[in-house]
C-alpha atoms as one frame of an Amber mdcrd trajectory, in Angstrom:
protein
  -7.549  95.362  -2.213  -4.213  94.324  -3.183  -1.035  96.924  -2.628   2.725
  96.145  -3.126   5.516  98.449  -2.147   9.185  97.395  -3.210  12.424 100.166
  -2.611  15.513 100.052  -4.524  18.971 101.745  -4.687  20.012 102.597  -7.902
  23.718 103.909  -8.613  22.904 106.862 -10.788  21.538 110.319 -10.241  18.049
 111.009  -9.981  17.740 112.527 -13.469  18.460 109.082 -15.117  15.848 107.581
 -13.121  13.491 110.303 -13.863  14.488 109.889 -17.466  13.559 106.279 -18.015
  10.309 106.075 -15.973   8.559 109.317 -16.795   8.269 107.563 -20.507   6.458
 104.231 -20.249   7.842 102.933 -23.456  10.803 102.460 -22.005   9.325 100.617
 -19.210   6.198  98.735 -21.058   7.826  95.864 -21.500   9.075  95.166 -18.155
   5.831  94.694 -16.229   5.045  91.159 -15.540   2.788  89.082 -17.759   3.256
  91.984 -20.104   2.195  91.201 -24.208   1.372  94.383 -25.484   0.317  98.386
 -25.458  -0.909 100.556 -27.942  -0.244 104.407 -27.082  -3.750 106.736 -27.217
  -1.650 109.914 -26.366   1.455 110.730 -24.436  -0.930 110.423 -21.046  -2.999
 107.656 -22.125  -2.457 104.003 -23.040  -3.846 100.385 -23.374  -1.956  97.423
 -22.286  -2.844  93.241 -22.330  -1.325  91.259 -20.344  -1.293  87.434 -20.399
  -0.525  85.276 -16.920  -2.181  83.268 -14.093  -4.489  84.247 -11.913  -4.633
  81.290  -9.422  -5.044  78.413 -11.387  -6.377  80.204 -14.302  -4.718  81.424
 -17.541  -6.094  84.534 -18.411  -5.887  87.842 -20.971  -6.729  91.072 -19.257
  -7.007  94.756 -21.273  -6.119  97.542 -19.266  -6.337 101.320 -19.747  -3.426
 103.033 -18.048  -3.604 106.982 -17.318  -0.938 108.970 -16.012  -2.124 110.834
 -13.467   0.994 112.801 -12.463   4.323 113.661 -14.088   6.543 115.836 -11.027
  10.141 116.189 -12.341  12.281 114.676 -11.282  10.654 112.226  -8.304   7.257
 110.892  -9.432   4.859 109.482 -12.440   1.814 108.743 -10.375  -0.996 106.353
 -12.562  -4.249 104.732 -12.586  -5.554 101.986 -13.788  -8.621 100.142 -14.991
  -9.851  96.850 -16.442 -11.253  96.950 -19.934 -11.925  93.191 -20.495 -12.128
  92.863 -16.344 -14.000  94.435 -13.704 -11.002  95.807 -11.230  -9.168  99.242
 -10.646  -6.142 100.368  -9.247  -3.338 103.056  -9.003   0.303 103.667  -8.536
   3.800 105.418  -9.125   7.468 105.077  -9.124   8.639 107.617  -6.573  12.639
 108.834  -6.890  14.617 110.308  -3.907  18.415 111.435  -4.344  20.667 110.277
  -1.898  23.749 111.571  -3.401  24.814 113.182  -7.373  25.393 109.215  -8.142
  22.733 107.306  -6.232  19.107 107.210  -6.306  16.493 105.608  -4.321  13.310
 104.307  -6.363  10.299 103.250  -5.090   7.576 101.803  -7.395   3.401 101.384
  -5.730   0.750  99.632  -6.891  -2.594  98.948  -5.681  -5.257  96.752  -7.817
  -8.900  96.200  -6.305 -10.893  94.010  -8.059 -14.692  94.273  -8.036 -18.124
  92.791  -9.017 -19.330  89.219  -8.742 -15.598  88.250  -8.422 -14.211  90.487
  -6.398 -14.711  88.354  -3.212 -12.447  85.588  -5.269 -10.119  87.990  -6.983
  -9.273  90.163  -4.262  -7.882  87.107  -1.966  -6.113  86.408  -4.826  -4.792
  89.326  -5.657  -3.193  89.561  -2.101   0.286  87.799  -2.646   0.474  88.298
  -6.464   0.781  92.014  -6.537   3.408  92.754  -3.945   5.764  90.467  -6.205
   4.615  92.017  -9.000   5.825  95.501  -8.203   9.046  93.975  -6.838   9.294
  92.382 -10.031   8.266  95.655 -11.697  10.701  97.897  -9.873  13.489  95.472
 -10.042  13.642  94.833 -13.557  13.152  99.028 -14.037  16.430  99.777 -11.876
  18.284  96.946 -13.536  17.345  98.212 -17.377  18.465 101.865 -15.933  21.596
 100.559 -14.826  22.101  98.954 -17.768  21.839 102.138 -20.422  23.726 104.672
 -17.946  26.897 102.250 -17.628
């Protein structure tokens, strides 16, 4: 199992943040290695991705759920391989620190399983903490950028 954990202070209130990530197609496009999604229903959704995975170059499917919508601190998620055997879960978590300044938090965890989970998983280790720094940075920077 693979987790990643990355806080941020973003300078507007918490009802901006919870305005851009409680919709995902405002955030789709940010994830790492992201290529596409195709909506199935405003809970439901399937993504592809395209990146490295070590030294290989790979396409993973992935069918995102949302779990959890709490206004205005936290869209909670799972996830699960379609084209891959692995699993996995998070959420971007917003705390107000003042009426102009908002701490974000964005989670995730990916397992992967089967035959190559015992390769995967090691794998996994260092590339999905940077992902959800990636991930959470990029989010608080596109926020900043349409509440200027």
């Amino acid at each position: 199992m693979a987790t990643g954990t990355h806080m941020v202070e973003v300078p507007v209130g918490i009802e901006n943040v919870w305005d851009f990530v409680s919709d995902m197609e405002k955030w789709a496009k940010l994830v790492p290695g992201y290529n596409a999604h195709e909506m199935i229903d405003e809970k439901h959704s399937t993504w592809t991705f395209k990146g490295n995975v070590g030294v290989l170059k790979k396409t993973v499917q992935v069918e995102i759920a949302i779990l959890e919508w709490t206004a205005p601190s936290k869209v909670t998620f799972e996830l699960k391989g379609i084209s891959d055997n692995f699993s996995g879960n998070g959420y971007f978590l917003a705390e107000s620190i003042d009426a102009e300044n908002t701490k974000m938090t964005g989670f995730l965890e990916v397992t992967a399983g089967g035959l190559a989970g015992p390769v995967l998983n090691p794998i996994f280790k260092p590339i999905v903490p940077k992902a959800t720094q990636m991930l959470t940075d990029r989010v608080a920077n596109k926020i900043k950028l349409v509440n200027v």
